[in-house]
Structure formats: structure tokens, C-alpha cells
Tab-separated table of C-alpha atoms and ligand atoms in Angstrom:
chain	number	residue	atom	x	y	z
S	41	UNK	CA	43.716	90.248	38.164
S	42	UNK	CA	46.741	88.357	40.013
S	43	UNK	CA	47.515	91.715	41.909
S	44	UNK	CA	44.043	91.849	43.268
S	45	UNK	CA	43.795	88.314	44.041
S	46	UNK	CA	47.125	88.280	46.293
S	47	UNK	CA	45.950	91.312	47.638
S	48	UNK	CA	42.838	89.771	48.802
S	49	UNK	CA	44.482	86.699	50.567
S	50	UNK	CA	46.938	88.844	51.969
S	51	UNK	CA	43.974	90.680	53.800
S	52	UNK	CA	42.897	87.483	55.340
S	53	UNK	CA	43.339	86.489	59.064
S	54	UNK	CA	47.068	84.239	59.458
S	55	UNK	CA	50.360	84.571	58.078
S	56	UNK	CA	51.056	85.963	54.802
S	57	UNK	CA	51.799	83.495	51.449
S	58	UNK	CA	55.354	83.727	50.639
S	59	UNK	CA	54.323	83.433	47.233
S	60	UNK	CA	51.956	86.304	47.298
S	61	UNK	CA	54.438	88.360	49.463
S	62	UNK	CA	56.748	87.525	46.306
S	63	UNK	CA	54.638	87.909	43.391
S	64	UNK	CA	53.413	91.635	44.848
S	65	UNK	CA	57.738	92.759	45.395
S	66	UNK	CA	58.022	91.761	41.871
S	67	UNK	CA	55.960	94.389	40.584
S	68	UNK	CA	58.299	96.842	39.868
S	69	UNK	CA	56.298	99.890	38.180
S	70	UNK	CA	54.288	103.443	39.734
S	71	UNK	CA	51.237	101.862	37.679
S	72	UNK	CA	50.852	98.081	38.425
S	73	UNK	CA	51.672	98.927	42.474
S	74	UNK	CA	48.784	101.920	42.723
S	75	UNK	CA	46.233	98.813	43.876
S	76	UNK	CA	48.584	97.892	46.517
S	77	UNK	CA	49.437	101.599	48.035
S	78	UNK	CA	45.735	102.483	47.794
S	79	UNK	CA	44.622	99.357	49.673
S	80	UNK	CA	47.231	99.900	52.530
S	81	UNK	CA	46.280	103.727	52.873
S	82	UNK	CA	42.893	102.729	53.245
S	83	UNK	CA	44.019	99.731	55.410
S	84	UNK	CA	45.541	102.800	57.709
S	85	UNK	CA	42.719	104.571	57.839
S	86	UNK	CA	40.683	101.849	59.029
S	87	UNK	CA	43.186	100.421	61.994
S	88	UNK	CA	44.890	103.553	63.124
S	89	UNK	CA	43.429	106.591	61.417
S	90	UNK	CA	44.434	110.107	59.946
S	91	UNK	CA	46.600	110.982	63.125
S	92	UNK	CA	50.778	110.996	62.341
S	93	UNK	CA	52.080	110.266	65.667
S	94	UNK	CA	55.135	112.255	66.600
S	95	UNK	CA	58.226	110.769	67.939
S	96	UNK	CA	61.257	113.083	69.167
S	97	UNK	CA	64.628	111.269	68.545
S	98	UNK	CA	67.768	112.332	70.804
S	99	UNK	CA	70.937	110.301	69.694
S	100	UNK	CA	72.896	110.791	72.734
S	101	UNK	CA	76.065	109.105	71.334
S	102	UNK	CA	77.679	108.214	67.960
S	103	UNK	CA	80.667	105.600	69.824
S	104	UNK	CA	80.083	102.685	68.952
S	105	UNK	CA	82.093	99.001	69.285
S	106	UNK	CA	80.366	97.644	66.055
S	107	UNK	CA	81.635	97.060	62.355
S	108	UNK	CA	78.315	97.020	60.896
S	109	UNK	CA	78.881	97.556	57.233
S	110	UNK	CA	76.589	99.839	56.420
S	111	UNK	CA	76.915	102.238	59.014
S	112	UNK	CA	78.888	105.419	59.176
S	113	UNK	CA	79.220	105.329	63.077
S	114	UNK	CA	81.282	101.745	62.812
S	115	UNK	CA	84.465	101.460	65.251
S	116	UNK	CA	86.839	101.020	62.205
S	117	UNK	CA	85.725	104.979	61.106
S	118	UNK	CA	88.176	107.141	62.402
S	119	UNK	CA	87.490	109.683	60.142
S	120	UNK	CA	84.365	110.642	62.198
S	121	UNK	CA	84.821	113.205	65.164
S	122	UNK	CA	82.304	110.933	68.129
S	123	UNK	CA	80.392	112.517	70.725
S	124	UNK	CA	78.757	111.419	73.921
S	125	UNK	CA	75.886	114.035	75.415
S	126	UNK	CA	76.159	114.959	79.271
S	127	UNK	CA	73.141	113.964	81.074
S	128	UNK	CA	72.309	117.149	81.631
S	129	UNK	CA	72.025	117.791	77.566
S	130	UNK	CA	70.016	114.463	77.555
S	131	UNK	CA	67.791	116.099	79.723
S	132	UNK	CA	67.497	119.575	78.219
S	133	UNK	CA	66.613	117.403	74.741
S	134	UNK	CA	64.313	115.553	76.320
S	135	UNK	CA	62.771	118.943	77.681
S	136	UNK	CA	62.800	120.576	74.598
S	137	UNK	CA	60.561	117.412	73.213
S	138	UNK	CA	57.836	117.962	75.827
S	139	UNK	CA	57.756	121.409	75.155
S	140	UNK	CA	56.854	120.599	71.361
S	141	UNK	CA	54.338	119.136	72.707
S	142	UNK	CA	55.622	115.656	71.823
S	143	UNK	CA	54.517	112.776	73.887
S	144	UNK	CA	57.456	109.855	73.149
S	145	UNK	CA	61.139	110.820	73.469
S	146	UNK	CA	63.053	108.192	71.681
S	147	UNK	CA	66.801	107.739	72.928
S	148	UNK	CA	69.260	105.732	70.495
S	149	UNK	CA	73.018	105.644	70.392
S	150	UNK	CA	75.763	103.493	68.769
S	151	UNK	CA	76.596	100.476	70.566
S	152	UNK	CA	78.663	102.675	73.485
S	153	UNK	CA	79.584	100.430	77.387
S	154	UNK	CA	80.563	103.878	78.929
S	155	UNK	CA	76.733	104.281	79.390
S	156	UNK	CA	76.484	100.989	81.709
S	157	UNK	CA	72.857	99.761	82.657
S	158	UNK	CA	73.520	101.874	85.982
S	159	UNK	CA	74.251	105.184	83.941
S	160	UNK	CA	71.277	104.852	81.462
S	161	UNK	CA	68.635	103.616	85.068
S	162	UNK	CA	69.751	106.554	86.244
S	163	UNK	CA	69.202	108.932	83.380
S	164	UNK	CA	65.553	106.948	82.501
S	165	UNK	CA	64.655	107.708	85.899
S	166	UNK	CA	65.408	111.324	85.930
S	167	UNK	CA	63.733	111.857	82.464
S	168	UNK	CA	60.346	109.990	83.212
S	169	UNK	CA	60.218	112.258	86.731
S	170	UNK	CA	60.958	115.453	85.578
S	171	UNK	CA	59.086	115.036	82.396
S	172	UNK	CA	56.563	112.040	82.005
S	173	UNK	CA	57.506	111.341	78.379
S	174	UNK	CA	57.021	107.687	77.435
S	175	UNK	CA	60.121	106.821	76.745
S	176	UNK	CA	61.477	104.362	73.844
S	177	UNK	CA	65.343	103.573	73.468
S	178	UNK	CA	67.384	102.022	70.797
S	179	UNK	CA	70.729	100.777	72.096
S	180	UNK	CA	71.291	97.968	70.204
S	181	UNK	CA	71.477	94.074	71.864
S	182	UNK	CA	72.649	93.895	75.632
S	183	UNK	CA	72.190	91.378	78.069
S	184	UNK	CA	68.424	90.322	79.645
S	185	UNK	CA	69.420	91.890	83.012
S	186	UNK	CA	70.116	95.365	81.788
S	187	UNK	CA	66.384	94.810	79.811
S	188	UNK	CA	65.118	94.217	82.819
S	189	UNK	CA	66.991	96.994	84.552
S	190	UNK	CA	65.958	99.267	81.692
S	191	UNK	CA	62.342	98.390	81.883
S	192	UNK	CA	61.944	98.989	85.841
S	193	UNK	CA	63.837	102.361	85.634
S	194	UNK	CA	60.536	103.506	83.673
S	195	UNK	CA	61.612	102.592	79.904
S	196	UNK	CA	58.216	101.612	77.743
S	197	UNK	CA	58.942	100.816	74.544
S	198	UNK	CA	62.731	99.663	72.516
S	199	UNK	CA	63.767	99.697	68.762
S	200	UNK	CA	65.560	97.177	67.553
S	201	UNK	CA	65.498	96.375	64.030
S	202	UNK	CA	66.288	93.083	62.511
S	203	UNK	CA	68.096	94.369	59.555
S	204	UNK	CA	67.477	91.446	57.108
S	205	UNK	CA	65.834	88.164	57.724
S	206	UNK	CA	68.521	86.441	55.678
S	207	UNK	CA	70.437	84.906	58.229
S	208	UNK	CA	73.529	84.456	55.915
S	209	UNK	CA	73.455	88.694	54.946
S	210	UNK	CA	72.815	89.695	58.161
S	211	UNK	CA	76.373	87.628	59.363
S	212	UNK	CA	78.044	89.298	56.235
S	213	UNK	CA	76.758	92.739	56.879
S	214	UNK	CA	76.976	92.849	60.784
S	215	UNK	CA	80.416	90.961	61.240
S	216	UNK	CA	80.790	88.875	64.720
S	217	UNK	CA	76.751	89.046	65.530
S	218	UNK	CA	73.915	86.476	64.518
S	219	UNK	CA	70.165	86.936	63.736
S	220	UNK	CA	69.477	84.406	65.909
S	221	UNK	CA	71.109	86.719	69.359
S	222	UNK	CA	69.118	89.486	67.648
S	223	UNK	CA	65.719	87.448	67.315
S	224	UNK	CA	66.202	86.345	71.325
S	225	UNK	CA	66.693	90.259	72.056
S	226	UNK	CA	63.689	90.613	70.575
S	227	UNK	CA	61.981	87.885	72.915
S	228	UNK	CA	63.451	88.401	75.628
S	229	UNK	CA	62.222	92.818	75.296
S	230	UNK	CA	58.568	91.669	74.255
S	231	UNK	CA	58.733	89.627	77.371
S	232	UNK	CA	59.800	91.888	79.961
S	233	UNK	CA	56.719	93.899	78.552
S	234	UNK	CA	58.569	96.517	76.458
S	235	UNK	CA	56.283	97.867	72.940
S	236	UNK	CA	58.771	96.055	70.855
S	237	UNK	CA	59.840	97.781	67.160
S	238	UNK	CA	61.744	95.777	64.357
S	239	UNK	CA	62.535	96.498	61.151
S	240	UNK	CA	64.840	96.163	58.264
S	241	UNK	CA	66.851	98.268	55.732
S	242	UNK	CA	65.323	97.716	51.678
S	243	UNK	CA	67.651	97.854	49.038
S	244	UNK	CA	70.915	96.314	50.763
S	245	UNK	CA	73.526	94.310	48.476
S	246	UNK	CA	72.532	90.330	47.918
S	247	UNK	CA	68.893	91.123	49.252
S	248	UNK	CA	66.517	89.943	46.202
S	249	UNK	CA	62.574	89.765	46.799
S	250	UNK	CA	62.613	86.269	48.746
S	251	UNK	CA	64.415	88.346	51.484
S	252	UNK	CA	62.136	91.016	51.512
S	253	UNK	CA	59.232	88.027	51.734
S	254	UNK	CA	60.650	86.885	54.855
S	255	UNK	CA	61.263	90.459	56.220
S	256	UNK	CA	57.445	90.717	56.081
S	257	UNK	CA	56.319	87.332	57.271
S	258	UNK	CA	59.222	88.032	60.552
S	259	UNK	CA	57.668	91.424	61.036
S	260	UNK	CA	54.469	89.792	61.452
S	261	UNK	CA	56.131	86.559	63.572
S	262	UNK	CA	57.773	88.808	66.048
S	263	UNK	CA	54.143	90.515	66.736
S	264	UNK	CA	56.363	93.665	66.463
S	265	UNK	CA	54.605	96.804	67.560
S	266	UNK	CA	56.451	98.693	65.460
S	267	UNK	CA	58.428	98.663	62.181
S	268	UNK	CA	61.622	100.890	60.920
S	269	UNK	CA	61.445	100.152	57.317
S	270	UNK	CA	63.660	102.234	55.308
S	271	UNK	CA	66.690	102.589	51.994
S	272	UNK	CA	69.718	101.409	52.392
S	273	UNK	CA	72.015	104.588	51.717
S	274	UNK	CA	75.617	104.329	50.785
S	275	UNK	CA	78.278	106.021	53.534
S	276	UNK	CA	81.710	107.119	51.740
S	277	UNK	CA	83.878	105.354	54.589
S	278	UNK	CA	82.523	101.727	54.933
S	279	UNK	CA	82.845	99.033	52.745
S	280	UNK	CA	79.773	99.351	50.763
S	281	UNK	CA	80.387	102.977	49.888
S	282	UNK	CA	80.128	101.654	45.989
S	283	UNK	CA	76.852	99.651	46.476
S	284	UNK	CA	73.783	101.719	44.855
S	285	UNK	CA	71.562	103.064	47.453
S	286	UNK	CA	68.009	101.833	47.655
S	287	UNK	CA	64.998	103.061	45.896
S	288	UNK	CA	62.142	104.771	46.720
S	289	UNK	CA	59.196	102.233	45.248
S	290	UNK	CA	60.363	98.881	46.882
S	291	UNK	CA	60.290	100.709	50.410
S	292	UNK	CA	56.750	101.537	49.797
S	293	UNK	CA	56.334	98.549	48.769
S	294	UNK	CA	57.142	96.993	51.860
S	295	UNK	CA	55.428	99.416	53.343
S	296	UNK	CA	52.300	98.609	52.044
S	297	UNK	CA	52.711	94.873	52.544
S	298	UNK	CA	53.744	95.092	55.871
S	299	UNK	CA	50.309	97.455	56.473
S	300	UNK	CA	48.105	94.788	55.203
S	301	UNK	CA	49.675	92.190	56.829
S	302	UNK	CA	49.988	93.415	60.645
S	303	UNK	CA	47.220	96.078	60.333
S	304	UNK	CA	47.604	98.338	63.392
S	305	UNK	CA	51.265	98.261	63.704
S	306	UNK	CA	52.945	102.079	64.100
S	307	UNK	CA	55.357	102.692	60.285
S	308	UNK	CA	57.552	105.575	60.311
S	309	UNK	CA	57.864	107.300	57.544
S	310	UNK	CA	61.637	107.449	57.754
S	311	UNK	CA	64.459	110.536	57.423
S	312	UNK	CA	66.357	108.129	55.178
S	313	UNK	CA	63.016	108.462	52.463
S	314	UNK	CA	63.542	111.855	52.272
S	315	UNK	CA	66.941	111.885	51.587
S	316	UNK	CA	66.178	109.686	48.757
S	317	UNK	CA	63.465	112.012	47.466
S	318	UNK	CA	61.802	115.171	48.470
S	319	UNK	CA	58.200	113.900	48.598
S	320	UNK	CA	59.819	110.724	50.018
S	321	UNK	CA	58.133	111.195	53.526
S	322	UNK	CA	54.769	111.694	52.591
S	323	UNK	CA	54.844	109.157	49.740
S	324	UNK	CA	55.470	106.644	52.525
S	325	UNK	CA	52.646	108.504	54.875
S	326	UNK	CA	50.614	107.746	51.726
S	327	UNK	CA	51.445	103.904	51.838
S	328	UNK	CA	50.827	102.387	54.992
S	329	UNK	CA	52.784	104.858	57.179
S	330	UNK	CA	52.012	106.952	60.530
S	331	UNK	CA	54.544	107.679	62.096
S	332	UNK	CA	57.070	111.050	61.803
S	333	UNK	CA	59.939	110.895	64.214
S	334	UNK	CA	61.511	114.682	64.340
S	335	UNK	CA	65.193	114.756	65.622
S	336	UNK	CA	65.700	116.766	68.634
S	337	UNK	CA	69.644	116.232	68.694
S	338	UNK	CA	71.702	119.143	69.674
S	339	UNK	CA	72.464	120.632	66.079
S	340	UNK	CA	76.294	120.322	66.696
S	341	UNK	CA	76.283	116.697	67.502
S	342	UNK	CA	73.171	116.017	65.075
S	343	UNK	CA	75.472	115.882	62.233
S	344	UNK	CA	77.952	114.048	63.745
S	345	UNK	CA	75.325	111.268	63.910
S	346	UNK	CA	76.482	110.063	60.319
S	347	UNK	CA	74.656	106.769	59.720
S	348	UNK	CA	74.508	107.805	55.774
S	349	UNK	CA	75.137	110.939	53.716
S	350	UNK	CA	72.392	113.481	53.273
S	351	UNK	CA	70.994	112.913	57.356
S	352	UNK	CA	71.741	116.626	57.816
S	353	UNK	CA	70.385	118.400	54.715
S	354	UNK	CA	67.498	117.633	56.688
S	355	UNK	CA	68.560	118.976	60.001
S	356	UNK	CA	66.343	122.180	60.587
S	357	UNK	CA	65.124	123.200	63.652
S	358	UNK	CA	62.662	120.449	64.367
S	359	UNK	CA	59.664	122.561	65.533
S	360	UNK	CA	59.941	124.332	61.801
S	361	UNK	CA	59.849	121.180	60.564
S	362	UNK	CA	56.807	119.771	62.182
S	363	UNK	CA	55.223	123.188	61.007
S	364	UNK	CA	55.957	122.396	57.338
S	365	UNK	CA	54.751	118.930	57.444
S	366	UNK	CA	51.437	119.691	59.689
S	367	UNK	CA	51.040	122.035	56.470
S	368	UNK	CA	51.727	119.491	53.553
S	369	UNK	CA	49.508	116.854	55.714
S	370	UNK	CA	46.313	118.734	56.426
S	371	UNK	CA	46.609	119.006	52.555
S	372	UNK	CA	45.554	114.898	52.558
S	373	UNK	CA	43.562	115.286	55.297
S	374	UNK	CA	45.617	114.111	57.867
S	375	UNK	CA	46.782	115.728	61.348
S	376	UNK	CA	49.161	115.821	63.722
S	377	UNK	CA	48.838	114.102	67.186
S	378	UNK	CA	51.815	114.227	69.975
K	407	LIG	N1	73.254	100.852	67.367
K	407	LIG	C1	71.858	100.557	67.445
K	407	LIG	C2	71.470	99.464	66.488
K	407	LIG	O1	72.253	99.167	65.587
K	407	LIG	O2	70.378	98.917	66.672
K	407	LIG	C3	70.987	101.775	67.198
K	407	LIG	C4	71.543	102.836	66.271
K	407	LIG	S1	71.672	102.338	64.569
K	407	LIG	C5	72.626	103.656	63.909
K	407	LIG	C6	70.006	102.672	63.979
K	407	LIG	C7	69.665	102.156	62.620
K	407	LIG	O3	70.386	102.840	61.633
K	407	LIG	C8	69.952	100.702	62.365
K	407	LIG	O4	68.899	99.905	62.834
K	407	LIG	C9	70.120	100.655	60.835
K	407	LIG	O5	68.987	100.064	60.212
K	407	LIG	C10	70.206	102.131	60.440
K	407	LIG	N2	71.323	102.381	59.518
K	407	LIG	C11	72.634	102.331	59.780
K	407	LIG	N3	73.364	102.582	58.663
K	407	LIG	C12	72.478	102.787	57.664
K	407	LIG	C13	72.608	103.060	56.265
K	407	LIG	N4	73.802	103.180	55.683
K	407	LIG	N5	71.466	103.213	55.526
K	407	LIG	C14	70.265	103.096	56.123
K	407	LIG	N6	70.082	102.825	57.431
K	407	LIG	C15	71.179	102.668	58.197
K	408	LIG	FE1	76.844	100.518	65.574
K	408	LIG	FE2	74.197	100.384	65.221
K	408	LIG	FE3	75.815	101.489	63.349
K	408	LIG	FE4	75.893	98.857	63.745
K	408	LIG	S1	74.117	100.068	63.000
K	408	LIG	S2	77.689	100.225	63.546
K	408	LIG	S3	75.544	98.721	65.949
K	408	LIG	S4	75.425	102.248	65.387
């Protein structure tokens, strides 16, 4: 069949076919897509195995100077109460991370210039002595230097999604910034030797399956390490509160596709897929995915961290959480690894 065919070629060594990447987001149904979510699981299996590598997320701070459409944390929300976390909570996060065992503490914040490259050396350095965590941040785009800074004071690995690959959305949606500064941030951290993640959100407004084909292909371009692939989620007070949210398939779609197409690159199966649907997580963990990143923020500042409605129905105490999902994995055969 056509499926199968693109599905082959996509499975070859190079870049992926636009038109293949195309014709396989068109499919739209459970049915017609099972070929494509069974090759990438077995595609997983193959490159990086049965293991769901743990990640424990802090967000140390919900300030931030953008106006990023989407996002619940943008400057022009005054309706949100913001926080910033002392370094000493930073630190008692980060220790509570080790102690589940967890090997990779992942740091992210709004974009916030009260923690200046000096603060966060500082706090790096104090977190990879007193606990050897690897340690990945996601801070958004600053200048080269503070990279650099960054990546001496012991940081390993940074997240910084590409939100769309359509230069023209991502100017709409992120208002005063360009792809192209976020594509040299990109360079200029895979350079300086950093495990470099991308990404991009499925389901925004104006994004139609040519988009997503060029999401893929920049994935693969970028020789990201990893990928943050997840819905788009309506917040109440931005200006896409009245856009439909995403939907489950096309994300696992993308999934998939991005699986076959970069074969050992790390996919987390995202909070934002289970707020779309119960089984959301695992559905993805059955399509490509292997990553599970459990949030270790404070619970009174976790659900302050309001990207999108529905974050916080998921906000248990993470280590009960990681029980419950060792449970419903070892049910498919796969484990857990910190
Ligand atoms: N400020 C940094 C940045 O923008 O890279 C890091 C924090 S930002 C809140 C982390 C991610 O949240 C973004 O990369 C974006 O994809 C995601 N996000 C924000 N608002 C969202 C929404 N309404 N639905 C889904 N994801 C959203
Ligand atoms: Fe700020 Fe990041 Fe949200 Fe944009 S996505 S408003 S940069 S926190």
C-alpha cells in the first residue's frame, strides 16, 4: 500500500521526503495510522530499548518578559500570582530528585534577568557538587557568553524547542522574536557541546500538515538529541484562549515520524498528553516515545507554573506517580531506568 511504501523510504538512510512526511500526517484515522505507530514502537525497541528514562523537572520561576501567545506565564498576565524559588529550594528540589533515584534534574523557568548568568553559574555549580545530577536547563534564548558560562559551570544538556518551523507562525505566535535567533541558539548550544533538545507544539492555529513536514525534517536538520513534541492547549488569559486545543492522534503521529526518522533520539511522552487524555502518556510511550519527565516543583509554586489549564490535575506527589506508571509499564513490558 502507499502507507507502507512511505514508510519504507522513510526508514532509509538521509533526510525524510516532504511528500512522504505529508502523505503519512494526512492520515487522519486510529486504523489507517496502526502501521505507522507499530513500526516506530518497534523502531524504539531496536535504537533505545524498553527502558523509560526519568527526567525530574524543577521550574524555579514562572516571571517571565515574553508575550508568547500561547503561554499562560506571558508578561501581559497579571492575573497570575509569579514566583521565583530561593536557591536553597532549588537545591532541596534538586535533592529530592536524587533521592528518587533520578539521574537528570531538568531546570526551566520563564524568560526571568533577575537570575543573571552569574546567579544561575553559581546555583549549577552548587547542584552538580552536592549532588552529581546531570543537569539539563530550559531558559529560553540568551546570549552565546552566558551558554558558554552555563556550560563550564557544569550544565550538560539544554531544551529549547523550536515551536513551529513556519517562520511566518512562529513571528505571529512569539511577538518581537524570530526562528532564525532561535535556530542560531540552537547552533551556537550544540556547539559549545551541550545534548541539545528541540521540539514543537502540534495542533497550534494556521499550522496545517506542510508545517508539521518541516517540523520533522528540522528535528532531524538540527541533529537534535532530543525532542518536546506535544498539544497545543488553550490558556483562558492569552489571546488564543478560543483556539481548539490539539488532538491526541496527530501528536503521535509526529511522534512516530519523528522516531523513524532520527532513530535514537530521547521523546518524552509529555504532561500536556495526559491532560488531553488519560491513557495519553502511554499512548505516546507506545509510539516512538521514552522519555517520562516527573515534576519535582514545590507543590505550592507547581501550580502557579500555568503554561495551560489542566497542568495540576496532574500534580501528585511525583514519587506516587512514578509508582503508578512503573505499574501500567511493566504491563507492556517496559521498565523504568533513572
Ligand atoms: N521560557 C522557556 C521557553 O519558552 O523556551 C522555557 C519555558 S516554556 C513555558 C516551556 C514550553 O512550554 C515551551 O517550549 C512551549 O512549547 C510550552 N508551552 C507554553 N504554552 C503552552 C501551551 N499553551 N500549550 C502547550 N505547550 C505550551
Ligand atoms: Fe515565556 Fe517561555 Fe511562556 Fe514564551 S513560552 S511566554 S518565553 S515562559
Amino acid at each position: 500500500s502507499k502507507t507502507e511504501e512511505c514508510l519504507e523510504r522513510l526508514q532509509e538512510a538521509g533526510p525524510p521526503r516532504r511528500e512522504d512526511l505529508i502523505a503519512l500526517l494526512s492520515l487522519r484515522d486510529e486504523k489507517a495510522l496502526q502501521p505507522l505507530f507499530f513500526a516506530a514502537d518497534a523502531r524504539r525497541k531496536e535504537t533505545v530499548g524498553d527502558v523509560v528514562h526519568l527526567r525530574g523537572i524543577v521550574e524555579f520561576s514562572n516571571y517571565c518578559e515574553r508575550n508568547c501567545l500561547y503561554c499562560g506565564l506571558r508578561q501581559a498576565n497579571r492575573q497570575l500570582k509569579r514566583y521565583r524559588m530561593t536557591d536553597r529550594e532549588i537545591l532541596e528540589a534538586a535533592f529530592a530528585v536524587k533521592r528518587a533515584n533520578i539521574g537528570t534534574l531538568v531546570l526551566q523557568s520563564g524568560e526571568d534577568p533577575f537570575y543573571d548568568a552569574e546567579k544561575l553559574c553559581r546555583l549549577i555549580e552548587s547542584i552538580k557538587r552536592e549532588t552529581g545530577l546531570v543537569i539539563t536547563l530550559s531558559l529560553g534564548e540568551r546570549p552565546r557568553e552566558e551558554y558558554q558560562a552555563f556550560r563550564q559551570a557544569g550544565a550538560d544538556r539544554y531544551l529549547l524547542k523550536h515551536e513551529t518551523a513556519s517562520p511566518s507562525l512562529y513571528h505571529r505566535l512569539r511577538p518581537g522574536s524570530r526562528l532564525e535567533n532561535r535556530l542560531t541558539c540552537l547552533g551556537w548550544l550544540k556547539d559549545l557541546g551541550f545534548e541539545t533538545g528541540s521540539g514543537n507544539m502540534v495542533g497550534l492555529p494556521g499550522q496545517d500538515a506542510a508545517v508539521l513536514a518541516d517540523d520533522i525534517s528540522l528535528i532531524d536538520s538540527l541533529n537534535a538529541d532530543m525532542a518536546g513534541i506535544g498539544p497545543f492547549l488553550p490558556h483562558p488569559q492569552t489571546p488564543l484562549s478560543s483556539c481548539p486545543p490539539g488532538e491526541v492522534l496527530p501528536v503521535l503521529t509526529i511522534l512516530a515520524l519523528v522516531r523513524l526518522t532520527r532513530p535514537v533520539i530521547h521523546l518524552p511522552a509529555t504532561t500536556a498528553m495526559s491532560v488531553l487524555h488519560p491513557e495519553g502518556r502511554l499512548k505516546a510511550l507506545a509510539s516512538g516515545a521514552n522519555v517520562f519527565m516527573p515534576d519535582f516543583t514545590p507543590p505550592a509554586y507547581r501550580r502557579l507554573y500555568d503554561l495551560y489549564p489542566g497542568r495540576s490535575a496532574d500534580s501528585g506527589d511525583p514519587l506516587s506517580i512514578l509508582n503508578l506508571l512503573e505499574k501500567e509499564l511493566n504491563r507492556y513490558g517496559r521498565t523504568i531506568l533513572p
